[in-house]
Tab-separated table of C-alpha atoms (C1' of nucleotides) in Angstrom:
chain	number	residue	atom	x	y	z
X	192	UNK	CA	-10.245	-79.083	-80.717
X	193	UNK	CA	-8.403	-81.423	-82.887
X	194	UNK	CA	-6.145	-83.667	-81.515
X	195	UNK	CA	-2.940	-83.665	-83.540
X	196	UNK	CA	-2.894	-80.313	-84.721
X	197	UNK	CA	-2.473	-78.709	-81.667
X	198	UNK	CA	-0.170	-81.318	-80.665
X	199	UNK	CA	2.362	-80.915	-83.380
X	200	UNK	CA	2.031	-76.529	-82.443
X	201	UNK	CA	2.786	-77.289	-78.777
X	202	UNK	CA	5.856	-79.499	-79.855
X	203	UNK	CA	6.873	-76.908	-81.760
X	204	UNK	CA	6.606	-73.868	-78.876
X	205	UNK	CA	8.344	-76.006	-77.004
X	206	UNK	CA	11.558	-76.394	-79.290
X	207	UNK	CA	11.338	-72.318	-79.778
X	208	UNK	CA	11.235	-71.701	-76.508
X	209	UNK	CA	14.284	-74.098	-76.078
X	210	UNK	CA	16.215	-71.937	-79.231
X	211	UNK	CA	15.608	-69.205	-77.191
X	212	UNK	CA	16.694	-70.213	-73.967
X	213	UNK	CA	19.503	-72.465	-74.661
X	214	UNK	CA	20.747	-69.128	-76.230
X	215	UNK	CA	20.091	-67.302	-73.141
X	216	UNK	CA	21.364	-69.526	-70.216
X	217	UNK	CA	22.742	-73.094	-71.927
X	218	UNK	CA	22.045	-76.124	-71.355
X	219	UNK	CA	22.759	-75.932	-67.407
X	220	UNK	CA	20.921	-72.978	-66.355
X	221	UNK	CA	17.446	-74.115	-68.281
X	222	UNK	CA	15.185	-75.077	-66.490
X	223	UNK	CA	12.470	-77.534	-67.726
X	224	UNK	CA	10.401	-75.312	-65.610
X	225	UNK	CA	11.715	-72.178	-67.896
X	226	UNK	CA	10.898	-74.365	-71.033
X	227	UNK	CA	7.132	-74.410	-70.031
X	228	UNK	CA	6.953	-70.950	-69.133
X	229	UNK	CA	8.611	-69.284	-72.335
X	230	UNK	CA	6.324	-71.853	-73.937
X	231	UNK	CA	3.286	-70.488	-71.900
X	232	UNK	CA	2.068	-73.880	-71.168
X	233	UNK	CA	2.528	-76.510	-67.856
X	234	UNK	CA	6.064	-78.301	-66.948
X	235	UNK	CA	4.241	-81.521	-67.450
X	236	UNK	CA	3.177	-80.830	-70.583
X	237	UNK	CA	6.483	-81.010	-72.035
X	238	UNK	CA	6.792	-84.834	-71.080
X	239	UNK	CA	3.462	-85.421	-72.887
X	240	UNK	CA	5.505	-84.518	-75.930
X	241	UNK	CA	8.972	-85.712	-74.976
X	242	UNK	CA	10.895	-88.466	-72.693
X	243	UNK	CA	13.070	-85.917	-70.838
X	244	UNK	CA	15.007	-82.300	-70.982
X	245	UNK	CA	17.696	-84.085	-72.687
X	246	UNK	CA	15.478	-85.536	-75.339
X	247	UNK	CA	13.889	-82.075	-76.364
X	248	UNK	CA	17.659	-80.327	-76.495
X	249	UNK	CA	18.450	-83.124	-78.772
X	250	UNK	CA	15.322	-82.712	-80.750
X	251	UNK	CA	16.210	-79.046	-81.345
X	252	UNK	CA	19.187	-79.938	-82.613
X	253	UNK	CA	17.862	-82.491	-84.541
X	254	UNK	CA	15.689	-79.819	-86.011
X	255	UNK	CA	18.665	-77.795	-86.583
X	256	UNK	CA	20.470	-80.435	-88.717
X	257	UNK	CA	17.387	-81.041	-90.593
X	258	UNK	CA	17.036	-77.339	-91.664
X	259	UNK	CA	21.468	-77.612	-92.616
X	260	UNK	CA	20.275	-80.649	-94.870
X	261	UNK	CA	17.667	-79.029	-96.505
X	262	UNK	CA	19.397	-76.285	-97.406
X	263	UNK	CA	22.447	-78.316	-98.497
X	264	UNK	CA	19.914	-80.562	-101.013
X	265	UNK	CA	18.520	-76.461	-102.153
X	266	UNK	CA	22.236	-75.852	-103.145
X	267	UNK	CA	22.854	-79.004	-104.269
X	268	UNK	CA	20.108	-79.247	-106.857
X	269	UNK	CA	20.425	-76.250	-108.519
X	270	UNK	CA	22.080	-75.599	-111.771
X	271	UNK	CA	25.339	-74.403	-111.063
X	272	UNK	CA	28.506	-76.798	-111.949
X	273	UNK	CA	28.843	-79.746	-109.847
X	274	UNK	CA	32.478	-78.504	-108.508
X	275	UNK	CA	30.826	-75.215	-107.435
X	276	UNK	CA	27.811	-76.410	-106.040
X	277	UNK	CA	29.886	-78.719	-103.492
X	278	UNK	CA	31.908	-75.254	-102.973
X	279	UNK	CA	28.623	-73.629	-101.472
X	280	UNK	CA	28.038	-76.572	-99.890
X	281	UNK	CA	31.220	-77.012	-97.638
X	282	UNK	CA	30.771	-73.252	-96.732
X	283	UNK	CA	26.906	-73.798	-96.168
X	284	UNK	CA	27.842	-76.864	-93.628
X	285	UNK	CA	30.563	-75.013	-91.519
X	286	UNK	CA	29.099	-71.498	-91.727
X	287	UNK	CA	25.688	-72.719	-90.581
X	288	UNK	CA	26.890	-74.737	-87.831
X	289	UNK	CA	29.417	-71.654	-86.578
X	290	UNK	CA	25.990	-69.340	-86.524
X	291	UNK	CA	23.812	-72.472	-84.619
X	292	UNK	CA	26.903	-72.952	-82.301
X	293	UNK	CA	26.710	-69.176	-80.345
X	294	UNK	CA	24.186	-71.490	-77.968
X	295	UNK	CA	26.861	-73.313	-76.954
X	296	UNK	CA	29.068	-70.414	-77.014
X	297	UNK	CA	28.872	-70.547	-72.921
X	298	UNK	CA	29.622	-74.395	-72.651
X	299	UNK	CA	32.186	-74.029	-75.196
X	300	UNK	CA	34.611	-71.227	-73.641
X	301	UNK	CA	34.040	-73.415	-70.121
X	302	UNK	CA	35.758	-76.229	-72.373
X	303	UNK	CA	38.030	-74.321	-73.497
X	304	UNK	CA	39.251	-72.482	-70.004
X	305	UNK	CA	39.546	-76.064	-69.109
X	306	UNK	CA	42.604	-76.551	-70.681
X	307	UNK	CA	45.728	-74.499	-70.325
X	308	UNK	CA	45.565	-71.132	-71.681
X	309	UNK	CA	49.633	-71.228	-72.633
X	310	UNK	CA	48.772	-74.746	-74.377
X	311	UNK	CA	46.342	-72.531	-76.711
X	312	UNK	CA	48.187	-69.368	-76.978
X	313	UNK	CA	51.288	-72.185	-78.195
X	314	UNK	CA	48.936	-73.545	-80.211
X	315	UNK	CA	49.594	-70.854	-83.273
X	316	UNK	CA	52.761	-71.012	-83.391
X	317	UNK	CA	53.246	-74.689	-83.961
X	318	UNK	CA	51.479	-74.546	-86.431
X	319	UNK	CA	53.436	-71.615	-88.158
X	320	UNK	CA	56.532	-73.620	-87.673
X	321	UNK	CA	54.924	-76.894	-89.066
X	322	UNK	CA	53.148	-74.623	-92.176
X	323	UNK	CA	56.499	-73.287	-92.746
X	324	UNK	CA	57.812	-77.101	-93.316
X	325	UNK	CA	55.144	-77.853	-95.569
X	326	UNK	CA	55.247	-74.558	-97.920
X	327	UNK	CA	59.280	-75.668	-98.114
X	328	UNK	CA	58.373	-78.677	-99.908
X	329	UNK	CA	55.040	-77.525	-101.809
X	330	UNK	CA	57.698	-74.772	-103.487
X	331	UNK	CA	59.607	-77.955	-103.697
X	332	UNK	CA	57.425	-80.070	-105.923
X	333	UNK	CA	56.260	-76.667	-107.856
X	334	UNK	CA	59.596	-75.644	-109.021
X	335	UNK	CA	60.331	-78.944	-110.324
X	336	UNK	CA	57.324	-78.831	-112.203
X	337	UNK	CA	55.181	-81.373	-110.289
X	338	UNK	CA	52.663	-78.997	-108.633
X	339	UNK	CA	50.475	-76.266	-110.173
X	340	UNK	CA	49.171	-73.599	-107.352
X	341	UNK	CA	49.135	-69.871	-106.583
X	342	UNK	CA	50.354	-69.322	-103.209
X	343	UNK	CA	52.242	-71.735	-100.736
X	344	UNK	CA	51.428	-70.106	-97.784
X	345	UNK	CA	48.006	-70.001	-98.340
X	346	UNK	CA	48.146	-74.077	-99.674
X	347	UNK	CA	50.169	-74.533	-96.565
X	348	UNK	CA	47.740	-73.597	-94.511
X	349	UNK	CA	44.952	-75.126	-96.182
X	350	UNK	CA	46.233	-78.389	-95.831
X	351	UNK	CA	46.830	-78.363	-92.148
X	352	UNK	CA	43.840	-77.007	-91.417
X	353	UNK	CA	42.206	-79.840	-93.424
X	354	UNK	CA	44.048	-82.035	-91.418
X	355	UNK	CA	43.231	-80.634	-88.073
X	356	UNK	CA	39.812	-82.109	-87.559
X	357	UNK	CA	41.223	-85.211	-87.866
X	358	UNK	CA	43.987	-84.708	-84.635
X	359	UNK	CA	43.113	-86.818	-81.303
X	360	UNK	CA	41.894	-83.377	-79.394
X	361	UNK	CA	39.552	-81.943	-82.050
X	362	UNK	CA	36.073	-82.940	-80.635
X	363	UNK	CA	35.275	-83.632	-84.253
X	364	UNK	CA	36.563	-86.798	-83.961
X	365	UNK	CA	34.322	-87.905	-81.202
X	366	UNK	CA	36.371	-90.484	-80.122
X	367	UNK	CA	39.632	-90.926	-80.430
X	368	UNK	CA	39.404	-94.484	-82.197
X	369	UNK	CA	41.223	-97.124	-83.350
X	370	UNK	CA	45.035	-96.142	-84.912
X	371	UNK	CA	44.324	-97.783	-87.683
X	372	UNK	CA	41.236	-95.588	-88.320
X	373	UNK	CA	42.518	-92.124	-88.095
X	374	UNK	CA	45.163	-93.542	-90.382
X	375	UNK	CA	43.050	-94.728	-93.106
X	376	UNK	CA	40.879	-91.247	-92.960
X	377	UNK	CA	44.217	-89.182	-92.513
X	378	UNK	CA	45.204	-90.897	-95.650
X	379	UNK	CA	41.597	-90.417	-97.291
X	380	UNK	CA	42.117	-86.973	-97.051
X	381	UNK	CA	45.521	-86.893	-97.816
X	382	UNK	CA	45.080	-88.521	-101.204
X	383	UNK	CA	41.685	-86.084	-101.788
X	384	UNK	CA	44.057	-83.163	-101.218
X	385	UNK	CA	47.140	-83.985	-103.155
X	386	UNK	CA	45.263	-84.837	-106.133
X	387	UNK	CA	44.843	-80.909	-106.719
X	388	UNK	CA	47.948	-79.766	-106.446
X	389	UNK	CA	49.537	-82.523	-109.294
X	390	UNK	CA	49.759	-80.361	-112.362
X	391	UNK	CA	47.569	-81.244	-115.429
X	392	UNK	CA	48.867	-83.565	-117.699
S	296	UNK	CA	81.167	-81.806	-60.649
S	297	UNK	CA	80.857	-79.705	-64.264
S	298	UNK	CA	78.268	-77.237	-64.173
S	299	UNK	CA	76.635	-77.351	-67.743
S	300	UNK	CA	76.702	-80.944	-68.397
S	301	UNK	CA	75.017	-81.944	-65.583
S	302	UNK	CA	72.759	-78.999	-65.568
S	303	UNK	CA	71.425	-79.751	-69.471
S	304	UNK	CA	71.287	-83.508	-68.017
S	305	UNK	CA	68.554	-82.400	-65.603
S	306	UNK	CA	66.636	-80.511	-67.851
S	307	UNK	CA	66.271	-83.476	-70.361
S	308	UNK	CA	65.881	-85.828	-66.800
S	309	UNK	CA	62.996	-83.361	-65.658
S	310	UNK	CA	61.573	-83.448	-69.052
S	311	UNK	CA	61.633	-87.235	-69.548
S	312	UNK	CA	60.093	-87.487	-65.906
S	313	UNK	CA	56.843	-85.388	-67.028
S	314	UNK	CA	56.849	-87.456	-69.846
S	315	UNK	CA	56.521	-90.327	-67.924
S	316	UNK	CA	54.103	-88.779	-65.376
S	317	UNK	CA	52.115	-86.969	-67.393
S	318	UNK	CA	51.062	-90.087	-69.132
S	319	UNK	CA	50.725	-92.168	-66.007
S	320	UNK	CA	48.445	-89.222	-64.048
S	321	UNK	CA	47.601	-86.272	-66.407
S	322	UNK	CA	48.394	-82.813	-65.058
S	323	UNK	CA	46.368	-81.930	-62.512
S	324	UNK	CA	47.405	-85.575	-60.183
S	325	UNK	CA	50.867	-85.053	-61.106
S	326	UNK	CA	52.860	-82.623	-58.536
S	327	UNK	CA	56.000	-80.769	-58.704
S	328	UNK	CA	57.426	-82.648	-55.783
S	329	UNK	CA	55.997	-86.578	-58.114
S	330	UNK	CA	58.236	-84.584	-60.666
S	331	UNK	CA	61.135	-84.308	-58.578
S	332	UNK	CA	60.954	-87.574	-56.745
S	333	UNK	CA	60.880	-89.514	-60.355
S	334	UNK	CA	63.634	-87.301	-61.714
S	335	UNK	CA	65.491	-88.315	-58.286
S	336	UNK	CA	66.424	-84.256	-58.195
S	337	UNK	CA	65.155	-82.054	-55.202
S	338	UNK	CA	62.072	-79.880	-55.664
S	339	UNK	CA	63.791	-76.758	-55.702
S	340	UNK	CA	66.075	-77.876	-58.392
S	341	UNK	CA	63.117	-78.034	-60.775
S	342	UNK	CA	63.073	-74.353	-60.138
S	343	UNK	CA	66.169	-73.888	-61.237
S	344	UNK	CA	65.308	-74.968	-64.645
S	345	UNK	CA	61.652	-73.829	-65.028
S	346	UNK	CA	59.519	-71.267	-63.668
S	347	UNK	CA	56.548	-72.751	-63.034
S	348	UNK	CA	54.997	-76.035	-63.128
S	349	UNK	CA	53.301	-75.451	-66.455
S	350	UNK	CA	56.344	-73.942	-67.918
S	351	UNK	CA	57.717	-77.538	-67.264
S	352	UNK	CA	54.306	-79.086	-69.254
S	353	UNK	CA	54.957	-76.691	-71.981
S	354	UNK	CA	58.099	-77.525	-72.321
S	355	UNK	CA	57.908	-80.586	-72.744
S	356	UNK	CA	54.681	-80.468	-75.192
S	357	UNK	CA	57.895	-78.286	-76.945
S	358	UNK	CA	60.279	-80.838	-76.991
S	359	UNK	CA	57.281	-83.164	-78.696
S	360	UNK	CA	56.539	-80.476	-81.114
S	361	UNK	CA	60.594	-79.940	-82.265
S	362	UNK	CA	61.060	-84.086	-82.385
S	363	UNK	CA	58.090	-83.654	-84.615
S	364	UNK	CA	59.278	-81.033	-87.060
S	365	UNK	CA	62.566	-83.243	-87.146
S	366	UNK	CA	60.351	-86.043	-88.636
S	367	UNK	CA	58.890	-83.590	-91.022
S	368	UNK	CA	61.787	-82.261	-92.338
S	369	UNK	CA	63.285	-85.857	-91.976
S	370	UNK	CA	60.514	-86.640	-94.533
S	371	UNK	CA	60.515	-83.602	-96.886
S	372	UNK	CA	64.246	-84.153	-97.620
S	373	UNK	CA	63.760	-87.339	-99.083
S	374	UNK	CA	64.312	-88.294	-102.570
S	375	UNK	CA	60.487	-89.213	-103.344
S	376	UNK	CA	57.935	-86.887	-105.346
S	377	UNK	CA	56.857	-84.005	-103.571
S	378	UNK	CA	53.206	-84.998	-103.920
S	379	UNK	CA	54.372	-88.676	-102.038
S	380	UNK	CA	56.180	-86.607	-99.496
S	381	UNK	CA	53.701	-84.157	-98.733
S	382	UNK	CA	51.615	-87.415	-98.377
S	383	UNK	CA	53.671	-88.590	-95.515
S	384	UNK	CA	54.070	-85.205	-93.947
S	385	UNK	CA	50.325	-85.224	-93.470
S	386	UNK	CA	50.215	-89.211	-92.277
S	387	UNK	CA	52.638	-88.584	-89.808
S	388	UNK	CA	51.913	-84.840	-88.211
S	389	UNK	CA	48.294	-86.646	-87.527
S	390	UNK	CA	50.026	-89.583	-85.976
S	391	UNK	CA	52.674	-88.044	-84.122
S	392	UNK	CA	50.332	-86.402	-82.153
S	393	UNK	CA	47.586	-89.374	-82.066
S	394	UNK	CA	50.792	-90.865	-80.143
S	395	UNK	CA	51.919	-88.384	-77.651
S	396	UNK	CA	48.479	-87.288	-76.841
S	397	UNK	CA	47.538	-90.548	-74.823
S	398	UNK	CA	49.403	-88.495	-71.743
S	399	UNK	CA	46.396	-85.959	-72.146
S	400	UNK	CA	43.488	-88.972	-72.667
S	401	UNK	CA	42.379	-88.181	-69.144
S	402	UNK	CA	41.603	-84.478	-69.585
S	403	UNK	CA	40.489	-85.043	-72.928
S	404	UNK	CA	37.546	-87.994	-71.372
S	405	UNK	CA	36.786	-85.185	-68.825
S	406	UNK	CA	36.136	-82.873	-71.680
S	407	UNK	CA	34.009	-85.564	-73.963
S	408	UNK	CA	31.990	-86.385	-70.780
S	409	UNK	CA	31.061	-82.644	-70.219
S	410	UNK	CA	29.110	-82.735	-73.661
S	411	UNK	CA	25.695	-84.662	-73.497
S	412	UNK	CA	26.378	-87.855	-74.519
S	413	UNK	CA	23.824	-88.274	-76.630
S	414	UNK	CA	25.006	-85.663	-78.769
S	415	UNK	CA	28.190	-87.246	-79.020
S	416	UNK	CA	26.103	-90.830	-80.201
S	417	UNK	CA	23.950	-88.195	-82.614
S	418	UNK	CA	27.063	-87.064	-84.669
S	419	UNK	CA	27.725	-89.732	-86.304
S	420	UNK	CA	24.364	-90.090	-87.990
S	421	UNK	CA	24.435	-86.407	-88.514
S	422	UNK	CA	27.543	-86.919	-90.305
S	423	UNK	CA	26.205	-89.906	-92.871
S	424	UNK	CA	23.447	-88.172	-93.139
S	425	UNK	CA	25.009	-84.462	-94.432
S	426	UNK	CA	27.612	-87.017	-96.327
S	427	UNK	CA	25.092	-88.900	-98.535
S	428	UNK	CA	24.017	-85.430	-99.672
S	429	UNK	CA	27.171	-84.924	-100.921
S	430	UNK	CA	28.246	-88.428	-102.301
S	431	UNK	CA	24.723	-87.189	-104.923
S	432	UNK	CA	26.141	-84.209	-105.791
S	433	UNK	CA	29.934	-85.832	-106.415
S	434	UNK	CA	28.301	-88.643	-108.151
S	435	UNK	CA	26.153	-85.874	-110.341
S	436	UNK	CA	29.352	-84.373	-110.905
S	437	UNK	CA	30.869	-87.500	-112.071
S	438	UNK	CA	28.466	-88.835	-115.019
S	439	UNK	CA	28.950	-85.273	-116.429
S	440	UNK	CA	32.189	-85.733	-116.537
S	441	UNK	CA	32.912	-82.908	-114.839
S	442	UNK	CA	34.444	-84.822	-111.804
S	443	UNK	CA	37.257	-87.669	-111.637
S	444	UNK	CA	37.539	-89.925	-108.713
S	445	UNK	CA	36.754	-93.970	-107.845
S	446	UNK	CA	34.820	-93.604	-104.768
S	447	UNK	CA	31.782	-91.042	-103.958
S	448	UNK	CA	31.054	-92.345	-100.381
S	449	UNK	CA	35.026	-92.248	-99.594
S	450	UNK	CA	34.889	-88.929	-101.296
S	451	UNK	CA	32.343	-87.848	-99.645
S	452	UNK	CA	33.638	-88.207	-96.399
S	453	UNK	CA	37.094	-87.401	-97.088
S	454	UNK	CA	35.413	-83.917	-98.223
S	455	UNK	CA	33.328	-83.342	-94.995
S	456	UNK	CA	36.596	-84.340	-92.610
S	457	UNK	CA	38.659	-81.993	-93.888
S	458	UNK	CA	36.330	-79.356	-93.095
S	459	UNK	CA	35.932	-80.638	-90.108
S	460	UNK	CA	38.619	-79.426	-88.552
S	461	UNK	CA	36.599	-75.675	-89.170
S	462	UNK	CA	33.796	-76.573	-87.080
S	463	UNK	CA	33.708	-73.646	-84.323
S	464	UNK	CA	32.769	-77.131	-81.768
S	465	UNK	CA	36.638	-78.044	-82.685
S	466	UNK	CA	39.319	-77.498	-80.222
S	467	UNK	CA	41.255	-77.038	-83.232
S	468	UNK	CA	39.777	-73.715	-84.291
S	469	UNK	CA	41.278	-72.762	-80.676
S	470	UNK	CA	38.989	-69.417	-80.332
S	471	UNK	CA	36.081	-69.302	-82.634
S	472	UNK	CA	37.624	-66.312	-84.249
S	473	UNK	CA	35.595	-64.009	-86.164
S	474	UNK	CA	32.976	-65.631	-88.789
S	475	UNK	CA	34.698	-63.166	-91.946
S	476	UNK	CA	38.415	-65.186	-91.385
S	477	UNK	CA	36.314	-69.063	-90.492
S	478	UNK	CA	34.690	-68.700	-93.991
S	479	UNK	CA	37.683	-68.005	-96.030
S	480	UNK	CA	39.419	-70.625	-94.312
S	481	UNK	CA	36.867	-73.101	-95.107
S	482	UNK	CA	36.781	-71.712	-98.961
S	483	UNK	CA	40.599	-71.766	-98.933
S	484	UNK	CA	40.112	-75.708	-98.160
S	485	UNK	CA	37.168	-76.280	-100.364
S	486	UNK	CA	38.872	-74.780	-103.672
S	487	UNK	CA	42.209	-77.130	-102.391
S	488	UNK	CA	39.683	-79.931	-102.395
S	489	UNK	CA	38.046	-79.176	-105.050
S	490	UNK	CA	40.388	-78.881	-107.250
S	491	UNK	CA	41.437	-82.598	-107.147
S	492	UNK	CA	38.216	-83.589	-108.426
S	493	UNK	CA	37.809	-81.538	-111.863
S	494	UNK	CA	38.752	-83.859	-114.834
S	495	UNK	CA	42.055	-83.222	-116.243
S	496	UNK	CA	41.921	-81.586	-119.653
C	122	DC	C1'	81.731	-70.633	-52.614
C	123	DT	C1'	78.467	-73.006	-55.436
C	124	DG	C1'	74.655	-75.895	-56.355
C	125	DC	C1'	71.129	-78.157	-54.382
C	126	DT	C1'	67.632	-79.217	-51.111
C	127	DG	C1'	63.485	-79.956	-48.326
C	128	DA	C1'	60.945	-77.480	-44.510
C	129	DC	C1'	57.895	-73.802	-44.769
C	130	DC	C1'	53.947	-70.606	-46.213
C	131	DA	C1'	50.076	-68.841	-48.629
C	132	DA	C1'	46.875	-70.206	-51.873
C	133	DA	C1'	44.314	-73.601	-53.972
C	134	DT	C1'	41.870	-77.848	-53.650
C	135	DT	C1'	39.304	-81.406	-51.473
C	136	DC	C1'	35.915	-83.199	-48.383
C	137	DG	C1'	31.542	-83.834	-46.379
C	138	DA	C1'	27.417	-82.443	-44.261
C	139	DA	C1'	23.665	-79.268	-44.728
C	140	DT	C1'	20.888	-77.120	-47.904
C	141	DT	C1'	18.856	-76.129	-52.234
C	142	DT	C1'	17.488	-77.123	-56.876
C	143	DC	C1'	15.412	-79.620	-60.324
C	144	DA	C1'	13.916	-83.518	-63.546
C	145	DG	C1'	10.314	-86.301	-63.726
C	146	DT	C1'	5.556	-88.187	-61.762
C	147	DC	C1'	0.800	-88.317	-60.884
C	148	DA	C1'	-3.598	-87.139	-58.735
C	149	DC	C1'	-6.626	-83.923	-59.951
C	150	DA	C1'	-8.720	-80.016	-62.671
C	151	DT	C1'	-10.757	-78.522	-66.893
A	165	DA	C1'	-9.306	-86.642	-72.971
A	166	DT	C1'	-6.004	-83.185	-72.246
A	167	DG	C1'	-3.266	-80.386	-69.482
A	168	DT	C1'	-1.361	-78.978	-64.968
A	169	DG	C1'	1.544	-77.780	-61.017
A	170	DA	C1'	2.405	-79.536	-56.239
A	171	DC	C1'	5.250	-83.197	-54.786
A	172	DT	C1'	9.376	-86.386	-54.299
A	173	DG	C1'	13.774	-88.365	-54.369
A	174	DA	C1'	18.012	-87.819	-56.427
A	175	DA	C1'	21.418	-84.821	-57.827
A	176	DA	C1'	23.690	-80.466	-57.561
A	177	DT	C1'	25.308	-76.632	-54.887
A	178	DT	C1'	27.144	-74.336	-50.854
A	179	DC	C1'	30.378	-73.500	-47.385
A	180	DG	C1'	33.731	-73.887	-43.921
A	181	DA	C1'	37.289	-76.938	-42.128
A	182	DA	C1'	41.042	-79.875	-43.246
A	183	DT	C1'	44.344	-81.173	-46.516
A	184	DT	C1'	47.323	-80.637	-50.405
A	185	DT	C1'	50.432	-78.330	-53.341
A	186	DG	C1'	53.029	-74.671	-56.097
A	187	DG	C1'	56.606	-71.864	-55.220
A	188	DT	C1'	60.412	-69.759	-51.915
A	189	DC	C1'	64.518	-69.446	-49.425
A	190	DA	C1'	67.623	-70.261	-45.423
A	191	DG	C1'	70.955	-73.332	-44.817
A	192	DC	C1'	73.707	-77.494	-45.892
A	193	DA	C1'	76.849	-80.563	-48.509
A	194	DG	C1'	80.579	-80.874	-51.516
DNA sequence: CTGCTGACCAAATTCGAATTTCAGTCACAT
DNA sequence: ATGTGACTGAAATTCGAATTTGGTCAGCAG
């Protein structure tokens, strides 16, 4: 048989059988063992084709990524207006991720128990209250004339939520990093935010 | 002795102890009777006051949450433009907390150290990666004059934070919550967005 | 009498040794 | 030359005993 060929199928199984399983059991309860089998071929196949479990998890998601990006340059290049191609986009990038992420769903909810379920149920309601503050002064700035949008609830909300992934406990940011940092991105978004709501002149 | 005085006094004392605990140990090291001794109160005082250990935590993640609202509204009164204000409102809810939540940085390196750590190293690329995508589009968007803005990579980024914070892997999104209410979230904060980028007419 | 306390108890957590599981290797089969 | 699964050491899991801790309450100090 030919050599690559087959090689490149195998590698393939092998991340398929991992979709499959990571769905079933996570990351924990996989066995490399399982890998081969759903794959139909021998455990020590799979290190012919990769260093170690961890490797071929990371490779799946690797291949996940790569499937987000193609379909974000698909959207991207067609011929709708710039603004509403980046629309699709956004939604693309978090919906796709949300639908890749039930493998994780397991891992994620032991995360989440981890941490104290009055903290989360709290959670909500701060940020009400803080919403609240914000849709004070948004009516603020429109009433005077400064600020063109529909509804300040719904602005209010948007902006905090944009916000969010840039708080210390959001895994998003990775690490927490330096001060200085989360500033300067805080304020990035800030600015990329506020520059809608200034009416037209 | 009076009875309220001294009884609000030991609230606050029991309060600022956790405060100070909390930061040294986290809350699982940290006992009622650590809470006590620092507070220089008996145990059973602290029942008095609270009802449970984590009613005491909670509390005083309250008390952080109110002295943060304070700020906020400190800030929205002001005399600046609502667009500046709003500005500052944003800065500082992301810094308030960066500050306080050092007390949870324990927990929070438990949590990070439960993911694979190579995924953690892998997001960043991810992220450059998905981000040069969009800096095309925005800069696409730009020499038709559609768009209006100095930077595409800041852009970029800027654009893919804020929707960070919608990722189902963020602690943010506390629950997943169903996929109908995460996309109209995300396309409430991709029109906000969005709109700061269309040339003014 | 009132407000506070720390000894006490049940439940949870920790510890450590025994046991099991599993990622990764390699001698051999095909 | 390619693929395999029995094997190995390290890591994870189990489990019961020992320890710790959240919460209570009888009694003490003021």
């Amino acid at each position: 048989m030919a050599a690559i060929a087959p090689k490149e199928g195998v590698k393939d199984a092998i991340l398929d059988a991992t979709d499959r399983l990571l769905a079933r059991y996570g990351y924990r309860k996989m066995t490399v063992e399982d890998i081969a089998h759903e794959a139909g071929i021998g455990k020590g196949t799979i290190y012919l084709h990769f260093t170690s479990k961890e490797e071929v998890v990371l490779s799946h998601v690797d291949r996940i990524v790569e499937r987000l990006k193609e379909r974000l340059r698909e959207i991207g290049s067609s011929g709708a207006p710039a603004a509403e191609r980046l629309r699709l986009m956004l939604i693309a990038r978090v919906m796709f991720r949300f639908d890749s992420i039930q493998h994780y769903t397991q891992s994620l909810n032991d995360l989440l128990a981890a941490l104290r379920p009055g903290l989360l149920s709290r959670r909500a309601i701060y940020f009400e209250a803080e919403a609240q503050i914000f849709a004070e002064v948004l009516a603020n700035g429109r009433s005077s004339g400064e600020f063109v949008f529909d509804d300040e609830q719904v602005t209010a909300h948007a902006m905090l939520q944009a916000t969010n992934g840039l708080l210390p406990y959001s895994l998003s940011t990775t690490e927490l990093g330096e001060r200085q940092e989360v500033e300067q991105r805080t304020a990035d978004v800030a600015d990329l935010i506020l520059r809608g709501l200034i009416g037209r002149k």
